Coordinates of C-alpha atoms (C1' of nucleotides) in Angstrom, one line a residue:
Chain H
M4 CA -197.0 -61.0 -113.1
K5 CA -195.1 -58.0 -112.9
Q6 CA -197.1 -54.3 -112.8
A7 CA -195.3 -51.5 -114.9
K8 CA -192.8 -49.4 -113.3
P9 CA -194.5 -45.9 -112.1
T10 CA -192.8 -43.1 -113.8
I11 CA -192.6 -39.0 -113.3
P12 CA -193.7 -36.6 -115.7
K13 CA -191.7 -35.8 -118.5
G14 CA -189.1 -33.2 -117.6
T15 CA -189.1 -33.6 -113.8
R16 CA -187.0 -35.3 -111.9
D17 CA -185.8 -37.3 -108.4
F18 CA -182.9 -36.4 -106.3
G19 CA -181.3 -39.0 -104.4
P20 CA -179.2 -38.6 -100.9
V21 CA -176.0 -38.1 -103.2
E22 CA -177.8 -35.3 -105.6
M23 CA -179.2 -33.5 -102.3
V24 CA -176.0 -32.7 -100.9
R25 CA -174.3 -31.4 -104.1
R26 CA -177.5 -29.3 -104.6
N27 CA -177.7 -27.9 -101.2
Y28 CA -174.2 -27.1 -101.2
I29 CA -174.8 -24.9 -104.3
F30 CA -177.8 -23.2 -102.7
D31 CA -176.3 -22.8 -99.3
I32 CA -173.4 -20.7 -101.1
I33 CA -176.0 -18.3 -103.3
R34 CA -178.0 -18.0 -99.9
T35 CA -175.2 -17.1 -98.0
I36 CA -173.8 -14.4 -100.7
F37 CA -177.3 -13.1 -101.1
K38 CA -177.7 -12.7 -97.6
K39 CA -174.3 -10.9 -97.0
Y40 CA -175.5 -8.3 -100.0
G41 CA -178.6 -7.4 -97.5
Y42 CA -181.2 -9.5 -99.1
D43 CA -184.2 -11.1 -97.2
P44 CA -186.1 -14.2 -97.8
I45 CA -189.3 -14.6 -99.1
E46 CA -191.6 -17.2 -100.8
T47 CA -194.6 -17.0 -102.6
P48 CA -197.1 -19.9 -103.6
S49 CA -196.4 -22.4 -106.4
M50 CA -199.6 -21.1 -108.4
E51 CA -200.4 -17.8 -109.1
N52 CA -203.9 -16.1 -110.8
L53 CA -203.2 -16.8 -114.5
S54 CA -204.1 -13.2 -115.1
T55 CA -201.1 -12.2 -112.9
L56 CA -199.1 -14.2 -115.1
L57 CA -200.2 -13.8 -118.7
G58 CA -198.5 -11.4 -121.1
K59 CA -195.6 -10.7 -118.8
Y60 CA -193.4 -13.0 -120.8
G61 CA -194.0 -12.3 -124.5
D62 CA -196.0 -14.8 -126.9
E63 CA -193.7 -17.5 -126.5
G64 CA -193.7 -17.4 -122.4
D65 CA -197.7 -17.4 -122.3
K66 CA -197.4 -20.3 -124.8
L67 CA -195.2 -22.3 -121.7
L68 CA -197.4 -21.6 -118.5
F69 CA -198.7 -24.8 -116.7
K70 CA -202.0 -24.0 -116.7
V71 CA -204.2 -25.5 -113.4
L72 CA -207.7 -27.0 -114.2
N73 CA -210.2 -25.2 -112.2
S74 CA -211.5 -27.3 -109.0
G75 CA -215.2 -28.7 -109.0
N76 CA -216.7 -28.8 -112.4
A77 CA -214.2 -26.7 -114.6
F78 CA -216.6 -26.6 -117.4
S79 CA -219.3 -25.3 -115.8
K80 CA -218.5 -21.7 -117.5
V81 CA -218.4 -23.3 -120.7
D82 CA -220.8 -22.4 -123.4
F83 CA -220.6 -25.5 -126.0
N84 CA -222.7 -23.7 -128.5
D85 CA -220.1 -20.7 -128.6
E86 CA -217.9 -21.5 -131.5
T87 CA -215.0 -19.6 -130.2
I88 CA -214.4 -22.8 -127.7
E89 CA -212.8 -24.8 -130.7
N90 CA -209.6 -22.5 -129.9
P91 CA -207.7 -24.8 -127.4
N92 CA -206.5 -21.3 -125.6
A93 CA -209.9 -19.6 -125.6
L94 CA -211.2 -23.1 -123.7
S95 CA -208.2 -23.2 -121.3
F96 CA -208.7 -19.9 -120.0
K97 CA -212.4 -20.6 -119.4
I98 CA -211.4 -23.8 -117.5
C99 CA -208.3 -22.5 -115.9
E100 CA -208.2 -19.4 -113.2
K101 CA -204.6 -20.3 -112.2
G102 CA -201.3 -21.6 -113.4
L103 CA -197.8 -22.4 -111.8
R104 CA -195.0 -19.6 -111.7
Y105 CA -193.0 -19.3 -114.7
D106 CA -190.2 -17.0 -113.2
L107 CA -189.6 -15.7 -109.7
T108 CA -189.9 -12.0 -110.6
V109 CA -193.4 -11.6 -111.8
P110 CA -194.5 -13.0 -108.2
F111 CA -192.3 -10.8 -106.7
A112 CA -193.7 -7.8 -108.5
R113 CA -197.3 -9.1 -107.6
F114 CA -195.7 -9.4 -103.9
V115 CA -194.7 -6.2 -103.8
V116 CA -197.9 -4.4 -104.9
Q117 CA -200.0 -6.4 -102.6
H118 CA -197.5 -5.9 -99.6
Q119 CA -196.5 -2.6 -100.2
S120 CA -197.6 -0.9 -96.8
E121 CA -195.5 -3.5 -94.9
L122 CA -192.2 -2.9 -96.7
T123 CA -189.5 -0.8 -96.5
F124 CA -188.4 0.6 -99.8
P125 CA -185.8 0.2 -101.5
F126 CA -186.6 -3.5 -100.7
K127 CA -184.3 -6.2 -101.5
R128 CA -185.6 -9.8 -101.2
Y129 CA -184.0 -13.5 -102.2
Q130 CA -186.3 -16.3 -103.4
I131 CA -185.0 -19.9 -103.9
Q132 CA -188.0 -22.1 -105.2
P133 CA -189.1 -23.8 -108.4
V134 CA -190.5 -22.8 -111.2
W135 CA -192.1 -24.4 -114.1
R136 CA -192.7 -24.2 -117.8
A137 CA -194.1 -26.5 -120.0
D138 CA -191.4 -26.4 -122.7
R139 CA -190.1 -29.7 -124.8
P140 CA -187.5 -30.9 -122.2
Q141 CA -183.7 -31.7 -123.5
K142 CA -180.0 -31.5 -122.4
G143 CA -180.3 -28.8 -119.3
R144 CA -183.6 -27.7 -119.9
Y145 CA -186.5 -29.1 -117.2
R146 CA -189.9 -28.4 -117.1
E147 CA -189.7 -28.2 -113.1
F148 CA -186.3 -26.5 -111.7
Y149 CA -185.2 -24.1 -109.1
Q150 CA -184.3 -20.6 -109.5
C151 CA -182.3 -18.4 -107.0
D152 CA -183.4 -14.8 -107.2
C153 CA -182.1 -11.8 -105.6
D154 CA -183.9 -8.4 -106.8
V155 CA -183.9 -4.8 -105.4
I156 CA -186.8 -2.9 -106.0
G157 CA -188.0 0.9 -105.5
S158 CA -184.6 2.0 -106.6
H159 CA -182.6 3.3 -109.9
S160 CA -179.2 3.6 -108.7
L161 CA -176.8 1.8 -110.7
V162 CA -175.1 0.4 -107.8
N163 CA -177.9 -2.1 -107.7
E164 CA -176.8 -3.4 -111.0
L165 CA -173.3 -3.3 -109.8
E166 CA -174.3 -5.6 -107.1
M167 CA -175.9 -8.0 -109.6
V168 CA -172.3 -8.5 -111.1
Q169 CA -170.9 -8.9 -107.6
I170 CA -173.2 -11.4 -106.2
A171 CA -172.7 -13.3 -110.1
D172 CA -169.2 -12.7 -109.7
E173 CA -168.9 -14.2 -106.2
V174 CA -171.3 -16.9 -106.5
F175 CA -169.3 -18.6 -109.7
T176 CA -166.1 -17.8 -108.4
K177 CA -166.9 -19.6 -104.9
L178 CA -168.4 -22.4 -106.9
D179 CA -165.2 -23.0 -109.0
T180 CA -166.9 -22.5 -112.1
R181 CA -165.3 -20.1 -114.8
V182 CA -168.0 -17.9 -116.4
C183 CA -168.4 -15.2 -118.8
I184 CA -170.9 -12.2 -117.3
K185 CA -172.6 -11.0 -120.6
I186 CA -174.1 -7.3 -120.2
N187 CA -176.1 -5.2 -122.5
N188 CA -178.7 -2.5 -122.4
R189 CA -182.3 -2.5 -123.8
K190 CA -182.6 1.1 -124.2
L191 CA -179.4 0.8 -126.6
L192 CA -181.1 -1.8 -128.4
A193 CA -184.5 0.2 -128.8
G194 CA -182.0 3.4 -129.7
L195 CA -180.2 1.2 -132.6
A196 CA -183.7 0.6 -133.7
E197 CA -185.0 3.9 -133.9
V198 CA -182.0 5.2 -135.6
S199 CA -182.2 2.5 -138.1
G200 CA -185.8 3.8 -138.8
F201 CA -187.4 0.9 -137.8
P202 CA -188.2 1.1 -134.0
D203 CA -190.9 -1.6 -133.8
K204 CA -188.1 -4.2 -135.5
L205 CA -185.6 -4.2 -132.3
V206 CA -185.9 -8.5 -132.0
D207 CA -185.2 -8.7 -135.8
I208 CA -182.1 -6.0 -135.5
T209 CA -180.9 -7.9 -132.4
V210 CA -181.5 -11.5 -133.7
A211 CA -179.4 -10.5 -136.8
I212 CA -176.6 -8.9 -134.7
D213 CA -176.1 -12.2 -132.8
K214 CA -175.8 -14.2 -135.8
I215 CA -173.0 -12.3 -137.3
D216 CA -170.6 -14.9 -136.3
K217 CA -172.2 -17.5 -137.4
I218 CA -173.0 -16.6 -141.0
G219 CA -171.4 -13.6 -141.3
L220 CA -172.0 -9.8 -142.7
E221 CA -173.4 -10.6 -146.3
D222 CA -176.0 -13.0 -145.3
V223 CA -177.0 -10.9 -142.1
K224 CA -177.6 -8.4 -144.5
T225 CA -179.7 -10.6 -146.4
E226 CA -181.5 -11.4 -143.5
L227 CA -182.1 -8.0 -142.4
I228 CA -183.7 -7.4 -145.7
E229 CA -186.1 -10.2 -145.4
R230 CA -187.1 -8.9 -141.9
G231 CA -187.9 -5.6 -143.5
I232 CA -185.0 -3.3 -142.6
S233 CA -184.2 -0.9 -145.5
K234 CA -180.9 -0.2 -147.4
E235 CA -180.4 2.8 -145.6
G236 CA -181.3 1.2 -142.0
I237 CA -178.7 -1.7 -142.6
D238 CA -175.9 0.8 -143.4
I239 CA -176.5 2.7 -140.1
I240 CA -176.5 -0.4 -138.4
E241 CA -173.6 -2.0 -140.3
P242 CA -170.9 -0.7 -137.7
V243 CA -172.5 -2.3 -135.1
L244 CA -172.3 -5.4 -136.7
L245 CA -168.4 -5.0 -137.4
I246 CA -167.6 -4.1 -133.7
K247 CA -164.5 -6.3 -132.6
G248 CA -162.5 -5.6 -129.5
N249 CA -162.8 -4.7 -126.0
T250 CA -165.3 -2.5 -124.3
D251 CA -163.8 0.7 -124.6
E252 CA -164.1 0.5 -128.4
K253 CA -167.6 -1.1 -128.3
L254 CA -168.9 1.9 -126.6
T255 CA -166.9 4.3 -128.8
I256 CA -168.6 3.3 -131.8
M257 CA -171.9 3.0 -130.2
R258 CA -171.5 6.3 -129.2
K259 CA -171.2 7.3 -132.8
V260 CA -174.0 5.2 -134.0
L261 CA -176.4 6.2 -131.4
A262 CA -175.6 10.0 -131.3
N263 CA -179.0 11.2 -133.0
S264 CA -181.0 9.1 -130.4
E265 CA -182.0 10.0 -126.9
I266 CA -182.7 6.6 -125.3
G267 CA -179.8 5.1 -127.0
S268 CA -177.6 7.7 -125.7
K269 CA -179.0 7.2 -122.3
G270 CA -178.3 3.5 -122.5
L271 CA -174.8 4.2 -123.4
D272 CA -174.4 6.4 -120.2
E273 CA -176.0 3.7 -118.0
L274 CA -173.5 1.1 -119.5
E275 CA -170.6 3.3 -119.3
E276 CA -171.1 4.0 -115.6
L277 CA -172.0 0.8 -114.6
F278 CA -168.5 -0.5 -115.9
S279 CA -166.9 2.1 -114.6
L280 CA -168.5 1.1 -111.1
I281 CA -167.7 -2.6 -112.2
T282 CA -163.8 -1.3 -112.6
I283 CA -163.5 0.3 -109.3
C284 CA -164.7 -2.7 -107.6
G285 CA -162.7 -5.1 -109.7
V286 CA -164.0 -8.6 -110.6
K287 CA -162.6 -12.3 -110.8
Q288 CA -164.9 -13.4 -113.5
K289 CA -165.1 -12.8 -117.2
V290 CA -167.4 -9.1 -117.8
E291 CA -168.2 -8.5 -121.3
I292 CA -170.7 -6.2 -123.1
D293 CA -172.5 -8.2 -125.7
L294 CA -174.8 -6.4 -128.1
S295 CA -176.6 -9.1 -129.4
L296 CA -177.9 -10.0 -125.6
A297 CA -181.6 -9.5 -125.9
R298 CA -184.0 -11.6 -123.6
G299 CA -186.9 -12.2 -124.4
L300 CA -189.1 -11.6 -121.2
N301 CA -190.4 -8.2 -122.3
Y302 CA -190.2 -6.4 -119.0
Y303 CA -187.1 -5.5 -119.0
T304 CA -186.0 -1.8 -119.8
G305 CA -182.7 -1.2 -119.1
A306 CA -179.5 -3.6 -118.0
I307 CA -179.6 -7.1 -119.0
F308 CA -177.3 -9.7 -117.9
E309 CA -177.1 -13.4 -118.6
V310 CA -174.1 -15.2 -117.4
K311 CA -172.6 -18.5 -119.6
A312 CA -170.4 -21.1 -118.4
L313 CA -167.0 -21.1 -120.4
D314 CA -166.1 -24.8 -119.8
F315 CA -169.3 -26.5 -120.6
E316 CA -172.3 -26.4 -123.4
I317 CA -175.2 -25.5 -121.8
G318 CA -178.0 -22.5 -122.2
S319 CA -177.3 -19.5 -119.9
I320 CA -177.1 -20.4 -116.0
C321 CA -178.1 -17.3 -115.0
G322 CA -180.2 -13.8 -116.2
G323 CA -182.0 -11.0 -115.2
G324 CA -182.0 -7.1 -115.7
R325 CA -183.8 -3.9 -115.0
Y326 CA -187.5 -3.4 -115.1
D327 CA -189.1 -0.1 -114.7
D328 CA -192.5 -0.7 -114.9
L329 CA -193.4 -4.3 -113.7
T330 CA -195.5 -3.1 -110.9
S331 CA -197.2 -0.5 -112.4
I332 CA -199.1 -3.4 -114.2
F333 CA -200.5 -4.8 -110.9
G334 CA -201.1 -0.8 -109.8
L335 CA -198.0 0.5 -108.0
P336 CA -196.3 2.8 -110.5
D337 CA -192.8 4.3 -110.6
M338 CA -191.2 1.3 -108.9
S339 CA -188.1 0.3 -110.8
G340 CA -186.5 -2.8 -109.8
V341 CA -183.3 -4.9 -110.9
G342 CA -182.6 -8.3 -110.4
I343 CA -180.8 -11.4 -111.3
S344 CA -181.6 -15.4 -111.3
F345 CA -179.3 -18.3 -111.0
G346 CA -180.6 -21.6 -112.5
A347 CA -179.5 -23.7 -109.9
D348 CA -180.3 -27.0 -111.9
R349 CA -177.9 -26.1 -114.6
I350 CA -175.3 -24.9 -112.8
Y351 CA -175.2 -28.3 -111.1
D352 CA -174.7 -29.7 -114.5
V353 CA -171.9 -27.3 -115.1
M354 CA -170.2 -28.2 -111.8
L355 CA -171.2 -31.7 -112.1
G356 CA -169.8 -32.4 -115.8
N357 CA -166.5 -30.2 -114.5
N358 CA -165.9 -32.1 -111.5
K359 CA -166.5 -29.4 -109.3
F360 CA -168.2 -30.9 -106.4
P361 CA -166.2 -31.4 -103.1
T362 CA -165.9 -35.0 -102.5
K363 CA -166.0 -34.1 -98.8
T364 CA -169.9 -33.3 -99.1
I365 CA -170.8 -36.9 -99.8
S366 CA -170.0 -37.8 -96.6
G367 CA -172.9 -38.3 -93.8
T368 CA -172.6 -40.7 -91.0
K369 CA -169.5 -40.9 -89.5
I370 CA -169.9 -44.6 -87.3
L371 CA -171.9 -47.6 -87.6
F372 CA -172.6 -49.9 -84.8
S373 CA -172.5 -53.4 -85.4
N374 CA -175.9 -55.3 -84.3
M375 CA -174.8 -58.8 -82.6
G376 CA -178.0 -59.2 -80.6
D377 CA -180.6 -58.0 -78.5
K378 CA -178.4 -57.6 -75.5
E379 CA -175.6 -55.7 -77.3
M380 CA -178.0 -53.6 -79.0
K381 CA -179.5 -52.5 -75.4
Y382 CA -176.1 -51.8 -74.2
T383 CA -174.9 -49.6 -77.3
L384 CA -178.0 -47.3 -77.2
P385 CA -176.9 -45.1 -74.6
L386 CA -173.6 -45.0 -76.3
L387 CA -175.2 -43.9 -79.4
K388 CA -177.0 -41.4 -77.6
V389 CA -174.0 -39.7 -75.8
L390 CA -172.4 -39.6 -79.4
R391 CA -175.4 -37.6 -80.8
Q392 CA -175.6 -35.3 -78.1
N393 CA -171.5 -34.8 -79.2
G394 CA -172.8 -33.7 -82.4
I395 CA -171.3 -37.1 -84.1
A396 CA -173.8 -38.6 -86.9
A397 CA -173.8 -42.3 -85.9
E398 CA -176.1 -45.3 -86.3
I399 CA -176.6 -48.7 -85.1
Y400 CA -177.5 -51.5 -87.6
P401 CA -181.2 -52.0 -86.8
S402 CA -181.1 -55.8 -86.7
K403 CA -178.9 -59.0 -86.2
V404 CA -177.7 -59.7 -89.4
K405 CA -174.1 -61.0 -90.6
F406 CA -171.4 -58.7 -89.9
K407 CA -170.8 -59.2 -93.8
K408 CA -174.0 -57.3 -94.3
Q409 CA -173.4 -54.8 -91.6
F410 CA -170.1 -54.2 -93.2
E411 CA -171.4 -53.6 -96.4
Y412 CA -174.0 -51.2 -95.7
A413 CA -171.1 -49.0 -93.9
N414 CA -169.3 -49.9 -97.1
K415 CA -172.2 -48.3 -99.3
K416 CA -173.2 -45.8 -97.3
N417 CA -169.5 -44.2 -97.4
I418 CA -169.5 -44.7 -93.2
P419 CA -165.6 -44.3 -92.5
Y420 CA -165.9 -45.9 -89.1
F421 CA -167.4 -49.7 -87.8
A422 CA -167.8 -50.1 -84.2
I423 CA -168.3 -53.6 -82.9
I424 CA -169.6 -54.2 -79.3
G425 CA -169.8 -57.8 -78.0
D426 CA -169.3 -59.8 -75.1
T427 CA -165.4 -58.7 -74.7
E428 CA -166.2 -54.9 -75.2
I429 CA -169.3 -55.0 -72.5
Q430 CA -166.9 -56.4 -70.3
S431 CA -164.1 -54.0 -70.3
S432 CA -166.3 -50.9 -71.1
T433 CA -164.5 -50.1 -74.5
I434 CA -165.2 -50.0 -77.8
T435 CA -163.6 -51.8 -80.9
I436 CA -163.4 -49.4 -83.6
K437 CA -162.5 -50.3 -87.3
E438 CA -161.2 -47.7 -89.9
L439 CA -162.8 -49.6 -93.0
A440 CA -160.3 -47.7 -95.5
S441 CA -157.2 -48.7 -93.9
S442 CA -158.7 -51.9 -91.8
E443 CA -156.8 -50.8 -89.1
Q444 CA -158.7 -51.7 -85.6
S445 CA -158.2 -50.9 -81.9
E446 CA -160.2 -51.0 -78.8
I447 CA -160.8 -47.7 -77.0
K448 CA -162.7 -45.7 -74.4
L449 CA -166.1 -43.9 -75.2
E450 CA -164.4 -40.5 -74.5
E451 CA -161.3 -41.5 -76.9
L452 CA -163.9 -42.0 -79.5
I453 CA -165.6 -38.9 -79.1
T454 CA -162.3 -36.7 -79.4
L455 CA -161.6 -38.5 -82.1
L456 CA -164.9 -38.3 -84.3
K457 CA -165.0 -34.8 -83.2
D458 CA -161.8 -33.9 -85.1
N459 CA -162.8 -35.3 -88.2
Chain R
rG16 C1' -194.6 -25.6 -132.8
rU17 C1' -190.4 -27.8 -136.6
rG18 C1' -186.8 -32.0 -137.5
rG19 C1' -183.7 -36.5 -135.7
rG20 C1' -183.1 -40.9 -132.9
rU21 C1' -183.8 -44.7 -129.2
rG22 C1' -187.1 -48.8 -126.6
rU23 C1' -184.0 -56.0 -124.9
rA24 C1' -183.0 -58.1 -116.9
rG25 C1' -183.1 -53.7 -111.4
rC26 C1' -179.0 -50.5 -114.1
rU27 C1' -175.6 -50.4 -118.9
rC28 C1' -175.9 -52.5 -123.3
rA29 C1' -174.6 -57.3 -127.2
rG30 C1' -177.9 -59.8 -130.2
rU31 C1' -175.1 -61.9 -137.4
rU32 C1' -178.4 -61.6 -144.3
rG33 C1' -185.3 -63.0 -139.9
rG34 C1' -183.4 -69.7 -137.4
rU35 C1' -183.7 -74.1 -132.5
rU36 C1' -183.9 -73.0 -125.2
rA37 C1' -182.5 -64.7 -125.9
rG38 C1' -176.9 -63.2 -123.9
rA39 C1' -172.6 -60.1 -121.6
rG40 C1' -171.4 -56.9 -117.7
rU41 C1' -173.0 -54.9 -113.4
rA42 C1' -176.5 -55.2 -109.2
rC43 C1' -179.0 -58.9 -106.3
rU44 C1' -179.6 -64.2 -102.9
rA45 C1' -176.9 -68.0 -101.4
rG46 C1' -172.2 -70.4 -100.0
rU47 C1' -166.2 -71.4 -99.7
rU48 C1' -166.3 -67.5 -94.3
rU49 C1' -172.0 -67.8 -87.8
rG50 C1' -166.8 -61.8 -84.2
rU51 C1' -164.9 -58.7 -89.1
rG52 C1' -166.3 -55.9 -95.0
rG53 C1' -163.8 -54.8 -99.9
rC54 C1' -160.9 -59.4 -103.3
rA55 C1' -161.3 -64.5 -105.9
rC56 C1' -164.2 -68.6 -106.8
rU57 C1' -168.9 -71.5 -107.1
rA58 C1' -174.1 -72.0 -107.8
rG59 C1' -178.8 -69.4 -108.3
rG60 C1' -183.2 -66.0 -108.9
rG61 C1' -184.8 -62.7 -112.4
rG62 C1' -186.9 -60.8 -119.5
rU63 C1' -194.7 -61.5 -123.1
rC64 C1' -187.5 -57.9 -126.2
rG65 C1' -192.3 -50.9 -125.0
rU66 C1' -197.8 -51.5 -126.7
rG67 C1' -201.2 -53.1 -130.8
rG68 C1' -201.7 -55.0 -135.6
rG69 C1' -199.3 -57.1 -140.2
rU70 C1' -196.0 -59.9 -143.4
rU71 C1' -193.6 -65.4 -142.8
rC72 C1' -193.5 -72.2 -142.3
rG73 C1' -190.4 -69.3 -138.2
rA74 C1' -189.8 -62.3 -136.0
rA75 C1' -185.9 -59.0 -130.9
rA76 C1' -184.7 -58.4 -135.9
rC77 C1' -188.7 -56.9 -141.7
rC78 C1' -193.5 -53.4 -142.5
rC79 C1' -197.7 -50.2 -140.3
rA80 C1' -199.4 -47.9 -136.0
rU81 C1' -199.3 -46.3 -131.4
rC82 C1' -196.5 -44.8 -126.8
rA83 C1' -192.6 -43.3 -124.1
rC84 C1' -187.9 -41.2 -123.1
rC85 C1' -183.8 -39.0 -125.2
rC86 C1' -181.4 -35.2 -128.8
rA87 C1' -181.4 -30.7 -131.9
rC88 C1' -184.0 -26.0 -133.5
rC89 C1' -186.5 -22.6 -131.4
rC90 C1' -186.5 -20.1 -126.4
rC91 C1' -184.2 -19.6 -122.0
rA92 C1' -182.4 -21.1 -116.0

RNA sequence: GUGGGUGUAGCUCAGUUGGUUAGAGUACUAGUUUGUGGCACUAGGGGUCGUGGGUUCGAAACCCAUCACCCACCCCA
């Protein structure tokens, strides 16, 4: 009679030893670079109050929040005579006060407001923690995944935007992954909606611009009309739809289209300045203006970033932008911030697909000692201790089993050396070591072994 | 939220128009080989064919339901 195998919730994953080594490789590189630019670490709880989370990510985002059932009798506050409880949403807000964090930016804004008196501004922090989204999982889309965020808050300077681009450039270059860093500005999109005569249709216009390469000019126009944009409005937008070419050409055309929009021109000024800063510093990866980039998170107000992998088909692997007003919702106005978030799990998928993990990162234990019995084991243990004191990862096979078994253990764990300690070795105070890859075997002293393994 | 696909051994999967005792590779165990692994050979264990119902003399296969997972759209990391 067999028991059904246990499972884990949809969209979550286990990570084995090999995966963990690789994931840590990514985390370590990102963390090192964050530190180098002057960011300090913080962590926040996995749960926030729902009131902190709701309304920050747009309607879609609200739906994707994992809610946490109140402890105790969660239904004690529910009035079952009230007809509105038939609405599942209304009910869930009565029985849930907490939710799992959806990203790291909103909890960070909450953190800044709550701890404002303890912080030095501009405050630069990094944060590497999992987030949860109740999305339907698919390739590259998980319900639990890690974000690696760095943010500066309390500074309007475009130097901060530059820093985000530099950090992204450096991270992906270090990870040997070719990407395109796409940049846009919300003010510019707002200006575009304004000059078209439909300031509230920002999203519709952006979606249309995005589709131009897929469905062509005529279909985009049709769709814009369906979305309620007038013919005159479309005529104004049309030059934007026809944009081809480099950053300068894009800026020139946008300059003309947005001439009468104050906010649009401001957005252009910012973009232009950011690109001139980027040019001064130089970047290794591809960086371009993408006018179709909108980003759903509705707290962005200025620059927006998104990074796409060039050699692997997957959603964006990194994204961010400037938010002018996120902390004012929590009672602290005039705190502009900008940040960027690396999607570690997708970066992992990209790197795995392109074979970008160094093979060296897989190794752990350097040497395995044989176990030939109680007497031999007791002789070996002090030797092990010396090796470990020298920083060498070493193991002894814990019980006396056939050599075949012990060798197989070493093979499977990719341990490069196998040490044999038996009567012969004890008598002569030596260690017989065998290099498993070459089958070469020699009898050496402990000191020689330490030197050998330290070099590797 | 909308649409598509797949569930057979620990894992990856075959399985003919419905037919006898459900297969392969791999992994596992033992042996050839009790102080020398990988290779080879031999033998062995392991399956209510996702679950429930139906059609049939007969179902892993056909029908219905249900659950789970995967993929695409949407959105994003």
